[in-house]
Every structure is written in C-alpha cells, then in structure tokens.
Amino acid sequence: MAKNQKSYTPEFRQQIVDLHCQAGKSITELSNEYGIPKGTISTWIKNLAPAINTGEGTISLKEYKALQKKMKELEIENEILKKATAIFAKNQ
C-alpha cells in the first residue's frame, strides 16, 4: 500500500454509496465534497450498491457474484455425489 493512500472504514464507504443511490448525489459532487477520487467512489458503488431487491432486502453486486460462485460449487459437488451414488448402487 502506498504511504499516502488513505484508508476508509466500511461504514464510511457505505455512507458514500447511500448518498449516491438514495440522495441522488453525483460521483463528481461526492468527490469534490469529501476529497475522494472519482474512481474510488465508482468502485465502491459497483461493489456496495444494492443490485437486486429481494423480498427480504437488497444485496450488492459483490454479494450476488459470491452467491453465484457458491451455487456453482454446490452444483459441481451435487453432480459428484450423484455419480458416486450411482457407482455404489451398481456395486450392491
């Protein structure tokens, strides 16, 4: 990490994203007001902004991608278990 690079808390990041999504402030306004680079704010919005509204709440794009990855892993494990079950059933 660079010596002059600032570190922001997760709460602060979420607050900036909320200001963009809910209050309608532009990235430029937020950048000028808080002194945060526009690219940094864009990355936060990409990772933290609500992407999907479910009946129980919203999830961010990052959480959605993590859930997709986990689902794919579980599908692969399920296929392996199906094949193993078939092999064991055939041997009996």
PDB file of N, CA and C in Angstrom:
ATOM      1  N   MET A   1       0.840  -1.169   0.000  1.00  0.00           N
ATOM      2  CA  MET A   1       0.000   0.000   0.000  1.00  0.00           C
ATOM      3  C   MET A   1       0.892   1.241   0.000  1.00  0.00           C
ATOM      4  N   ALA A   2       0.521   2.240  -0.748  1.00  0.00           N
ATOM      5  CA  ALA A   2       1.299   3.473  -0.818  1.00  0.00           C
ATOM      6  C   ALA A   2       1.247   4.217   0.513  1.00  0.00           C
ATOM      7  N   LYS A   3       2.300   4.987   0.778  1.00  0.00           N
ATOM      8  CA  LYS A   3       2.369   5.687   2.059  1.00  0.00           C
ATOM      9  C   LYS A   3       1.287   6.745   2.206  1.00  0.00           C
ATOM     10  N   ASN A   4       0.927   7.409   1.129  1.00  0.00           N
ATOM     11  CA  ASN A   4      -0.040   8.490   1.199  1.00  0.00           C
ATOM     12  C   ASN A   4      -1.476   8.039   0.925  1.00  0.00           C
ATOM     13  N   GLN A   5      -1.687   6.760   0.739  1.00  0.00           N
ATOM     14  CA  GLN A   5      -3.011   6.257   0.426  1.00  0.00           C
ATOM     15  C   GLN A   5      -3.885   6.249   1.674  1.00  0.00           C
ATOM     16  N   LYS A   6      -5.079   6.833   1.552  1.00  0.00           N
ATOM     17  CA  LYS A   6      -5.998   6.888   2.676  1.00  0.00           C
ATOM     18  C   LYS A   6      -6.739   5.564   2.807  1.00  0.00           C
ATOM     19  N   SER A   7      -7.122   5.259   4.037  1.00  0.00           N
ATOM     20  CA  SER A   7      -7.914   4.081   4.312  1.00  0.00           C
ATOM     21  C   SER A   7      -9.278   4.534   4.828  1.00  0.00           C
ATOM     22  N   TYR A   8     -10.332   3.964   4.274  1.00  0.00           N
ATOM     23  CA  TYR A   8     -11.683   4.347   4.648  1.00  0.00           C
ATOM     24  C   TYR A   8     -12.379   3.170   5.313  1.00  0.00           C
ATOM     25  N   THR A   9     -13.176   3.453   6.322  1.00  0.00           N
ATOM     26  CA  THR A   9     -13.901   2.398   7.020  1.00  0.00           C
ATOM     27  C   THR A   9     -15.050   1.894   6.141  1.00  0.00           C
ATOM     28  N   PRO A  10     -15.456   0.649   6.356  1.00  0.00           N
ATOM     29  CA  PRO A  10     -16.595   0.124   5.593  1.00  0.00           C
ATOM     30  C   PRO A  10     -17.873   0.950   5.795  1.00  0.00           C
ATOM     31  N   GLU A  11     -18.062   1.480   6.994  1.00  0.00           N
ATOM     32  CA  GLU A  11     -19.244   2.300   7.275  1.00  0.00           C
ATOM     33  C   GLU A  11     -19.224   3.580   6.437  1.00  0.00           C
ATOM     34  N   PHE A  12     -18.050   4.200   6.322  1.00  0.00           N
ATOM     35  CA  PHE A  12     -17.915   5.415   5.543  1.00  0.00           C
ATOM     36  C   PHE A  12     -18.172   5.130   4.067  1.00  0.00           C
ATOM     37  N   ARG A  13     -17.624   4.026   3.578  1.00  0.00           N
ATOM     38  CA  ARG A  13     -17.823   3.642   2.184  1.00  0.00           C
ATOM     39  C   ARG A  13     -19.313   3.463   1.890  1.00  0.00           C
ATOM     40  N   GLN A  14     -20.000   2.758   2.805  1.00  0.00           N
ATOM     41  CA  GLN A  14     -21.428   2.520   2.610  1.00  0.00           C
ATOM     42  C   GLN A  14     -22.205   3.831   2.665  1.00  0.00           C
ATOM     43  N   GLN A  15     -21.786   4.751   3.511  1.00  0.00           N
ATOM     44  CA  GLN A  15     -22.447   6.049   3.611  1.00  0.00           C
ATOM     45  C   GLN A  15     -22.331   6.817   2.284  1.00  0.00           C
ATOM     46  N   ILE A  16     -21.153   6.784   1.679  1.00  0.00           N
ATOM     47  CA  ILE A  16     -20.957   7.456   0.391  1.00  0.00           C
ATOM     48  C   ILE A  16     -21.837   6.821  -0.683  1.00  0.00           C
ATOM     49  N   VAL A  17     -21.897   5.494  -0.703  1.00  0.00           N
ATOM     50  CA  VAL A  17     -22.726   4.784  -1.681  1.00  0.00           C
ATOM     51  C   VAL A  17     -24.199   5.136  -1.464  1.00  0.00           C
ATOM     52  N   ASP A  18     -24.626   5.204  -0.208  1.00  0.00           N
ATOM     53  CA  ASP A  18     -26.011   5.563   0.094  1.00  0.00           C
ATOM     54  C   ASP A  18     -26.327   6.984  -0.365  1.00  0.00           C
ATOM     55  N   LEU A  19     -25.388   7.890  -0.180  1.00  0.00           N
ATOM     56  CA  LEU A  19     -25.593   9.264  -0.643  1.00  0.00           C
ATOM     57  C   LEU A  19     -25.785   9.295  -2.155  1.00  0.00           C
ATOM     58  N   HIS A  20     -25.058   8.451  -2.852  1.00  0.00           N
ATOM     59  CA  HIS A  20     -25.188   8.399  -4.310  1.00  0.00           C
ATOM     60  C   HIS A  20     -26.515   7.766  -4.718  1.00  0.00           C
ATOM     61  N   CYS A  21     -26.832   6.622  -4.121  1.00  0.00           N
ATOM     62  CA  CYS A  21     -28.011   5.859  -4.546  1.00  0.00           C
ATOM     63  C   CYS A  21     -29.318   6.444  -4.036  1.00  0.00           C
ATOM     64  N   GLN A  22     -29.344   6.873  -2.786  1.00  0.00           N
ATOM     65  CA  GLN A  22     -30.595   7.314  -2.182  1.00  0.00           C
ATOM     66  C   GLN A  22     -30.802   8.818  -2.276  1.00  0.00           C
ATOM     67  N   ALA A  23     -29.749   9.586  -2.049  1.00  0.00           N
ATOM     68  CA  ALA A  23     -29.885  11.042  -2.070  1.00  0.00           C
ATOM     69  C   ALA A  23     -29.702  11.601  -3.478  1.00  0.00           C
ATOM     70  N   GLY A  24     -29.204  10.790  -4.387  1.00  0.00           N
ATOM     71  CA  GLY A  24     -29.069  11.215  -5.775  1.00  0.00           C
ATOM     72  C   GLY A  24     -27.873  12.115  -6.056  1.00  0.00           C
ATOM     73  N   LYS A  25     -26.894  12.116  -5.171  1.00  0.00           N
ATOM     74  CA  LYS A  25     -25.700  12.934  -5.419  1.00  0.00           C
ATOM     75  C   LYS A  25     -24.841  12.264  -6.479  1.00  0.00           C
ATOM     76  N   SER A  26     -24.259  13.083  -7.339  1.00  0.00           N
ATOM     77  CA  SER A  26     -23.409  12.541  -8.393  1.00  0.00           C
ATOM     78  C   SER A  26     -22.036  12.175  -7.839  1.00  0.00           C
ATOM     79  N   ILE A  27     -21.338  11.376  -8.595  1.00  0.00           N
ATOM     80  CA  ILE A  27     -19.988  10.981  -8.193  1.00  0.00           C
ATOM     81  C   ILE A  27     -19.089  12.208  -8.108  1.00  0.00           C
ATOM     82  N   THR A  28     -19.253  13.135  -9.038  1.00  0.00           N
ATOM     83  CA  THR A  28     -18.450  14.362  -9.029  1.00  0.00           C
ATOM     84  C   THR A  28     -18.717  15.186  -7.775  1.00  0.00           C
ATOM     85  N   GLU A  29     -19.976  15.322  -7.401  1.00  0.00           N
ATOM     86  CA  GLU A  29     -20.317  16.070  -6.182  1.00  0.00           C
ATOM     87  C   GLU A  29     -19.685  15.426  -4.953  1.00  0.00           C
ATOM     88  N   LEU A  30     -19.808  14.117  -4.856  1.00  0.00           N
ATOM     89  CA  LEU A  30     -19.242  13.406  -3.709  1.00  0.00           C
ATOM     90  C   LEU A  30     -17.725  13.520  -3.686  1.00  0.00           C
ATOM     91  N   SER A  31     -17.107  13.421  -4.846  1.00  0.00           N
ATOM     92  CA  SER A  31     -15.654  13.535  -4.944  1.00  0.00           C
ATOM     93  C   SER A  31     -15.181  14.909  -4.473  1.00  0.00           C
ATOM     94  N   ASN A  32     -15.855  15.956  -4.933  1.00  0.00           N
ATOM     95  CA  ASN A  32     -15.470  17.313  -4.536  1.00  0.00           C
ATOM     96  C   ASN A  32     -15.734  17.573  -3.057  1.00  0.00           C
ATOM     97  N   GLU A  33     -16.859  17.076  -2.556  1.00  0.00           N
ATOM     98  CA  GLU A  33     -17.253  17.345  -1.178  1.00  0.00           C
ATOM     99  C   GLU A  33     -16.370  16.608  -0.166  1.00  0.00           C
ATOM    100  N   TYR A  34     -16.023  15.363  -0.457  1.00  0.00           N
ATOM    101  CA  TYR A  34     -15.288  14.539   0.505  1.00  0.00           C
ATOM    102  C   TYR A  34     -13.810  14.356   0.151  1.00  0.00           C
ATOM    103  N   GLY A  35     -13.393  14.808  -1.010  1.00  0.00           N
ATOM    104  CA  GLY A  35     -11.991  14.690  -1.396  1.00  0.00           C
ATOM    105  C   GLY A  35     -11.569  13.272  -1.723  1.00  0.00           C
ATOM    106  N   ILE A  36     -12.497  12.502  -2.256  1.00  0.00           N
ATOM    107  CA  ILE A  36     -12.227  11.103  -2.616  1.00  0.00           C
ATOM    108  C   ILE A  36     -12.152  11.028  -4.147  1.00  0.00           C
ATOM    109  N   PRO A  37     -11.172  10.317  -4.686  1.00  0.00           N
ATOM    110  CA  PRO A  37     -11.093  10.188  -6.152  1.00  0.00           C
ATOM    111  C   PRO A  37     -12.366   9.570  -6.744  1.00  0.00           C
ATOM    112  N   LYS A  38     -12.731  10.027  -7.923  1.00  0.00           N
ATOM    113  CA  LYS A  38     -13.943   9.549  -8.583  1.00  0.00           C
ATOM    114  C   LYS A  38     -13.894   8.037  -8.837  1.00  0.00           C
ATOM    115  N   GLY A  39     -12.729   7.553  -9.228  1.00  0.00           N
ATOM    116  CA  GLY A  39     -12.581   6.113  -9.483  1.00  0.00           C
ATOM    117  C   GLY A  39     -12.826   5.274  -8.246  1.00  0.00           C
ATOM    118  N   THR A  40     -12.402   5.795  -7.108  1.00  0.00           N
ATOM    119  CA  THR A  40     -12.610   5.081  -5.844  1.00  0.00           C
ATOM    120  C   THR A  40     -14.096   4.998  -5.539  1.00  0.00           C
ATOM    121  N   ILE A  41     -14.795   6.112  -5.701  1.00  0.00           N
ATOM    122  CA  ILE A  41     -16.236   6.136  -5.444  1.00  0.00           C
ATOM    123  C   ILE A  41     -16.957   5.201  -6.411  1.00  0.00           C
ATOM    124  N   SER A  42     -16.547   5.208  -7.670  1.00  0.00           N
ATOM    125  CA  SER A  42     -17.166   4.312  -8.657  1.00  0.00           C
ATOM    126  C   SER A  42     -17.002   2.853  -8.273  1.00  0.00           C
ATOM    127  N   THR A  43     -15.825   2.504  -7.783  1.00  0.00           N
ATOM    128  CA  THR A  43     -15.571   1.129  -7.352  1.00  0.00           C
ATOM    129  C   THR A  43     -16.456   0.768  -6.172  1.00  0.00           C
ATOM    130  N   TRP A  44     -16.580   1.670  -5.215  1.00  0.00           N
ATOM    131  CA  TRP A  44     -17.448   1.419  -4.057  1.00  0.00           C
ATOM    132  C   TRP A  44     -18.886   1.206  -4.497  1.00  0.00           C
ATOM    133  N   ILE A  45     -19.347   2.033  -5.419  1.00  0.00           N
ATOM    134  CA  ILE A  45     -20.724   1.917  -5.896  1.00  0.00           C
ATOM    135  C   ILE A  45     -20.922   0.576  -6.594  1.00  0.00           C
ATOM    136  N   LYS A  46     -19.953   0.191  -7.390  1.00  0.00           N
ATOM    137  CA  LYS A  46     -20.034  -1.089  -8.108  1.00  0.00           C
ATOM    138  C   LYS A  46     -20.123  -2.254  -7.133  1.00  0.00           C
ATOM    139  N   ASN A  47     -19.346  -2.188  -6.049  1.00  0.00           N
ATOM    140  CA  ASN A  47     -19.279  -3.301  -5.106  1.00  0.00           C
ATOM    141  C   ASN A  47     -20.344  -3.259  -4.016  1.00  0.00           C
ATOM    142  N   LEU A  48     -20.812  -2.081  -3.650  1.00  0.00           N
ATOM    143  CA  LEU A  48     -21.680  -1.970  -2.484  1.00  0.00           C
ATOM    144  C   LEU A  48     -23.112  -1.537  -2.766  1.00  0.00           C
ATOM    145  N   ALA A  49     -23.367  -0.995  -3.931  1.00  0.00           N
ATOM    146  CA  ALA A  49     -24.716  -0.506  -4.224  1.00  0.00           C
ATOM    147  C   ALA A  49     -25.690  -1.678  -4.313  1.00  0.00           C
ATOM    148  N   PRO A  50     -26.903  -1.475  -3.844  1.00  0.00           N
ATOM    149  CA  PRO A  50     -27.902  -2.544  -3.955  1.00  0.00           C
ATOM    150  C   PRO A  50     -28.135  -2.890  -5.416  1.00  0.00           C
ATOM    151  N   ALA A  51     -27.983  -4.142  -5.743  1.00  0.00           N
ATOM    152  CA  ALA A  51     -28.125  -4.565  -7.132  1.00  0.00           C
ATOM    153  C   ALA A  51     -29.449  -5.276  -7.359  1.00  0.00           C
ATOM    154  N   ILE A  52     -29.847  -6.073  -6.392  1.00  0.00           N
ATOM    155  CA  ILE A  52     -31.046  -6.881  -6.554  1.00  0.00           C
ATOM    156  C   ILE A  52     -31.925  -6.693  -5.332  1.00  0.00           C
ATOM    157  N   ASN A  53     -33.186  -6.410  -5.585  1.00  0.00           N
ATOM    158  CA  ASN A  53     -34.137  -6.228  -4.499  1.00  0.00           C
ATOM    159  C   ASN A  53     -34.923  -7.522  -4.343  1.00  0.00           C
ATOM    160  N   THR A  54     -34.699  -8.212  -3.230  1.00  0.00           N
ATOM    161  CA  THR A  54     -35.433  -9.438  -2.950  1.00  0.00           C
ATOM    162  C   THR A  54     -36.577  -9.098  -2.006  1.00  0.00           C
ATOM    163  N   GLY A  55     -37.402 -10.043  -1.720  1.00  0.00           N
ATOM    164  CA  GLY A  55     -38.500  -9.816  -0.786  1.00  0.00           C
ATOM    165  C   GLY A  55     -38.007  -9.523   0.615  1.00  0.00           C
ATOM    166  N   GLU A  56     -36.835 -10.020   0.948  1.00  0.00           N
ATOM    167  CA  GLU A  56     -36.286  -9.853   2.291  1.00  0.00           C
ATOM    168  C   GLU A  56     -35.325  -8.674   2.400  1.00  0.00           C
ATOM    169  N   GLY A  57     -34.919  -8.091   1.297  1.00  0.00           N
ATOM    170  CA  GLY A  57     -33.981  -6.971   1.321  1.00  0.00           C
ATOM    171  C   GLY A  57     -33.229  -6.878   0.013  1.00  0.00           C
ATOM    172  N   THR A  58     -32.134  -6.142   0.029  1.00  0.00           N
ATOM    173  CA  THR A  58     -31.336  -5.994  -1.182  1.00  0.00           C
ATOM    174  C   THR A  58     -29.953  -6.584  -0.966  1.00  0.00           C
ATOM    175  N   ILE A  59     -29.335  -7.008  -2.062  1.00  0.00           N
ATOM    176  CA  ILE A  59     -27.965  -7.498  -1.990  1.00  0.00           C
ATOM    177  C   ILE A  59     -27.140  -6.745  -3.018  1.00  0.00           C
ATOM    178  N   SER A  60     -25.861  -6.600  -2.719  1.00  0.00           N
ATOM    179  CA  SER A  60     -24.964  -5.882  -3.626  1.00  0.00           C
ATOM    180  C   SER A  60     -24.493  -6.814  -4.742  1.00  0.00           C
ATOM    181  N   LEU A  61     -23.907  -6.209  -5.745  1.00  0.00           N
ATOM    182  CA  LEU A  61     -23.384  -6.980  -6.868  1.00  0.00           C
ATOM    183  C   LEU A  61     -22.302  -7.947  -6.393  1.00  0.00           C
ATOM    184  N   LYS A  62     -21.481  -7.494  -5.475  1.00  0.00           N
ATOM    185  CA  LYS A  62     -20.411  -8.340  -4.944  1.00  0.00           C
ATOM    186  C   LYS A  62     -20.996  -9.567  -4.229  1.00  0.00           C
ATOM    187  N   GLU A  63     -22.029  -9.349  -3.409  1.00  0.00           N
ATOM    188  CA  GLU A  63     -22.675 -10.463  -2.716  1.00  0.00           C
ATOM    189  C   GLU A  63     -23.348 -11.403  -3.717  1.00  0.00           C
ATOM    190  N   TYR A  64     -23.959 -10.831  -4.750  1.00  0.00           N
ATOM    191  CA  TYR A  64     -24.627 -11.630  -5.766  1.00  0.00           C
ATOM    192  C   TYR A  64     -23.632 -12.538  -6.489  1.00  0.00           C
ATOM    193  N   LYS A  65     -22.472 -11.977  -6.839  1.00  0.00           N
ATOM    194  CA  LYS A  65     -21.448 -12.777  -7.522  1.00  0.00           C
ATOM    195  C   LYS A  65     -20.919 -13.876  -6.603  1.00  0.00           C
ATOM    196  N   ALA A  66     -20.773 -13.579  -5.308  1.00  0.00           N
ATOM    197  CA  ALA A  66     -20.323 -14.589  -4.351  1.00  0.00           C
ATOM    198  C   ALA A  66     -21.345 -15.718  -4.242  1.00  0.00           C
ATOM    199  N   LEU A  67     -22.623 -15.363  -4.246  1.00  0.00           N
ATOM    200  CA  LEU A  67     -23.674 -16.379  -4.198  1.00  0.00           C
ATOM    201  C   LEU A  67     -23.685 -17.230  -5.465  1.00  0.00           C
ATOM    202  N   GLN A  68     -23.458 -16.611  -6.609  1.00  0.00           N
ATOM    203  CA  GLN A  68     -23.385 -17.370  -7.863  1.00  0.00           C
ATOM    204  C   GLN A  68     -22.223 -18.355  -7.838  1.00  0.00           C
ATOM    205  N   LYS A  69     -21.088 -17.917  -7.333  1.00  0.00           N
ATOM    206  CA  LYS A  69     -19.906 -18.779  -7.259  1.00  0.00           C
ATOM    207  C   LYS A  69     -20.181 -19.967  -6.339  1.00  0.00           C
ATOM    208  N   LYS A  70     -20.793 -19.700  -5.186  1.00  0.00           N
ATOM    209  CA  LYS A  70     -21.107 -20.759  -4.227  1.00  0.00           C
ATOM    210  C   LYS A  70     -22.111 -21.746  -4.831  1.00  0.00           C
ATOM    211  N   MET A  71     -23.097 -21.222  -5.562  1.00  0.00           N
ATOM    212  CA  MET A  71     -24.090 -22.080  -6.196  1.00  0.00           C
ATOM    213  C   MET A  71     -23.429 -23.002  -7.220  1.00  0.00           C
ATOM    214  N   LYS A  72     -22.496 -22.476  -7.992  1.00  0.00           N
ATOM    215  CA  LYS A  72     -21.797 -23.287  -8.988  1.00  0.00           C
ATOM    216  C   LYS A  72     -21.002 -24.401  -8.308  1.00  0.00           C
ATOM    217  N   GLU A  73     -20.322 -24.052  -7.193  1.00  0.00           N
ATOM    218  CA  GLU A  73     -19.570 -25.067  -6.446  1.00  0.00           C
ATOM    219  C   GLU A  73     -20.494 -26.162  -5.930  1.00  0.00           C
ATOM    220  N   LEU A  74     -21.653 -25.776  -5.413  1.00  0.00           N
ATOM    221  CA  LEU A  74     -22.604 -26.754  -4.893  1.00  0.00           C
ATOM    222  C   LEU A  74     -23.169 -27.636  -6.007  1.00  0.00           C
ATOM    223  N   GLU A  75     -23.380 -27.068  -7.186  1.00  0.00           N
ATOM    224  CA  GLU A  75     -23.857 -27.867  -8.319  1.00  0.00           C
ATOM    225  C   GLU A  75     -22.827 -28.918  -8.712  1.00  0.00           C
ATOM    226  N   ILE A  76     -21.551 -28.530  -8.700  1.00  0.00           N
ATOM    227  CA  ILE A  76     -20.479 -29.477  -9.031  1.00  0.00           C
ATOM    228  C   ILE A  76     -20.421 -30.588  -7.990  1.00  0.00           C
ATOM    229  N   GLU A  77     -20.493 -30.215  -6.706  1.00  0.00           N
ATOM    230  CA  GLU A  77     -20.482 -31.217  -5.636  1.00  0.00           C
ATOM    231  C   GLU A  77     -21.673 -32.161  -5.762  1.00  0.00           C
ATOM    232  N   ASN A  78     -22.824 -31.622  -6.110  1.00  0.00           N
ATOM    233  CA  ASN A  78     -24.029 -32.427  -6.276  1.00  0.00           C
ATOM    234  C   ASN A  78     -23.857 -33.446  -7.395  1.00  0.00           C
ATOM    235  N   GLU A  79     -23.259 -33.028  -8.502  1.00  0.00           N
ATOM    236  CA  GLU A  79     -23.013 -33.953  -9.614  1.00  0.00           C
ATOM    237  C   GLU A  79     -22.065 -35.076  -9.200  1.00  0.00           C
ATOM    238  N   ILE A  80     -21.034 -34.727  -8.435  1.00  0.00           N
ATOM    239  CA  ILE A  80     -20.084 -35.740  -7.952  1.00  0.00           C
ATOM    240  C   ILE A  80     -20.803 -36.747  -7.062  1.00  0.00           C
ATOM    241  N   LEU A  81     -21.649 -36.249  -6.169  1.00  0.00           N
ATOM    242  CA  LEU A  81     -22.387 -37.143  -5.270  1.00  0.00           C
ATOM    243  C   LEU A  81     -23.360 -38.038  -6.040  1.00  0.00           C
ATOM    244  N   LYS A  82     -23.986 -37.519  -7.077  1.00  0.00           N
ATOM    245  CA  LYS A  82     -24.885 -38.334  -7.899  1.00  0.00           C
ATOM    246  C   LYS A  82     -24.115 -39.473  -8.558  1.00  0.00           C
ATOM    247  N   LYS A  83     -22.934 -39.163  -9.091  1.00  0.00           N
ATOM    248  CA  LYS A  83     -22.119 -40.190  -9.745  1.00  0.00           C
ATOM    249  C   LYS A  83     -21.637 -41.228  -8.739  1.00  0.00           C
ATOM    250  N   ALA A  84     -21.242 -40.766  -7.549  1.00  0.00           N
ATOM    251  CA  ALA A  84     -20.786 -41.693  -6.514  1.00  0.00           C
ATOM    252  C   ALA A  84     -21.928 -42.603  -6.064  1.00  0.00           C
ATOM    253  N   THR A  85     -23.113 -42.059  -5.928  1.00  0.00           N
ATOM    254  CA  THR A  85     -24.275 -42.848  -5.531  1.00  0.00           C
ATOM    255  C   THR A  85     -24.576 -43.911  -6.576  1.00  0.00           C
ATOM    256  N   ALA A  86     -24.482 -43.544  -7.843  1.00  0.00           N
ATOM    257  CA  ALA A  86     -24.728 -44.500  -8.917  1.00  0.00           C
ATOM    258  C   ALA A  86     -23.711 -45.631  -8.888  1.00  0.00           C
ATOM    259  N   ILE A  87     -22.454 -45.293  -8.625  1.00  0.00           N
ATOM    260  CA  ILE A  87     -21.399 -46.324  -8.557  1.00  0.00           C
ATOM    261  C   ILE A  87     -21.638 -47.269  -7.406  1.00  0.00           C
ATOM    262  N   PHE A  88     -21.955 -46.723  -6.236  1.00  0.00           N
ATOM    263  CA  PHE A  88     -22.193 -47.571  -5.064  1.00  0.00           C
ATOM    264  C   PHE A  88     -23.455 -48.417  -5.222  1.00  0.00           C
ATOM    265  N   ALA A  89     -24.475 -47.885  -5.841  1.00  0.00           N
ATOM    266  CA  ALA A  89     -25.713 -48.643  -6.055  1.00  0.00           C
ATOM    267  C   ALA A  89     -25.490 -49.783  -7.034  1.00  0.00           C
ATOM    268  N   LYS A  90     -24.634 -49.569  -8.029  1.00  0.00           N
ATOM    269  CA  LYS A  90     -24.334 -50.584  -9.027  1.00  0.00           C
ATOM    270  C   LYS A  90     -23.557 -51.744  -8.401  1.00  0.00           C
ATOM    271  N   ASN A  91     -22.713 -51.457  -7.410  1.00  0.00           N
ATOM    272  CA  ASN A  91     -21.875 -52.496  -6.790  1.00  0.00           C
ATOM    273  C   ASN A  91     -22.672 -53.381  -5.818  1.00  0.00           C
ATOM    274  N   GLN A  92     -23.851 -52.985  -5.440  1.00  0.00           N
ATOM    275  CA  GLN A  92     -24.593 -53.782  -4.480  1.00  0.00           C
ATOM    276  C   GLN A  92     -25.584 -54.667  -5.105  1.00  0.00           C
TER     277      GLN A  92
END
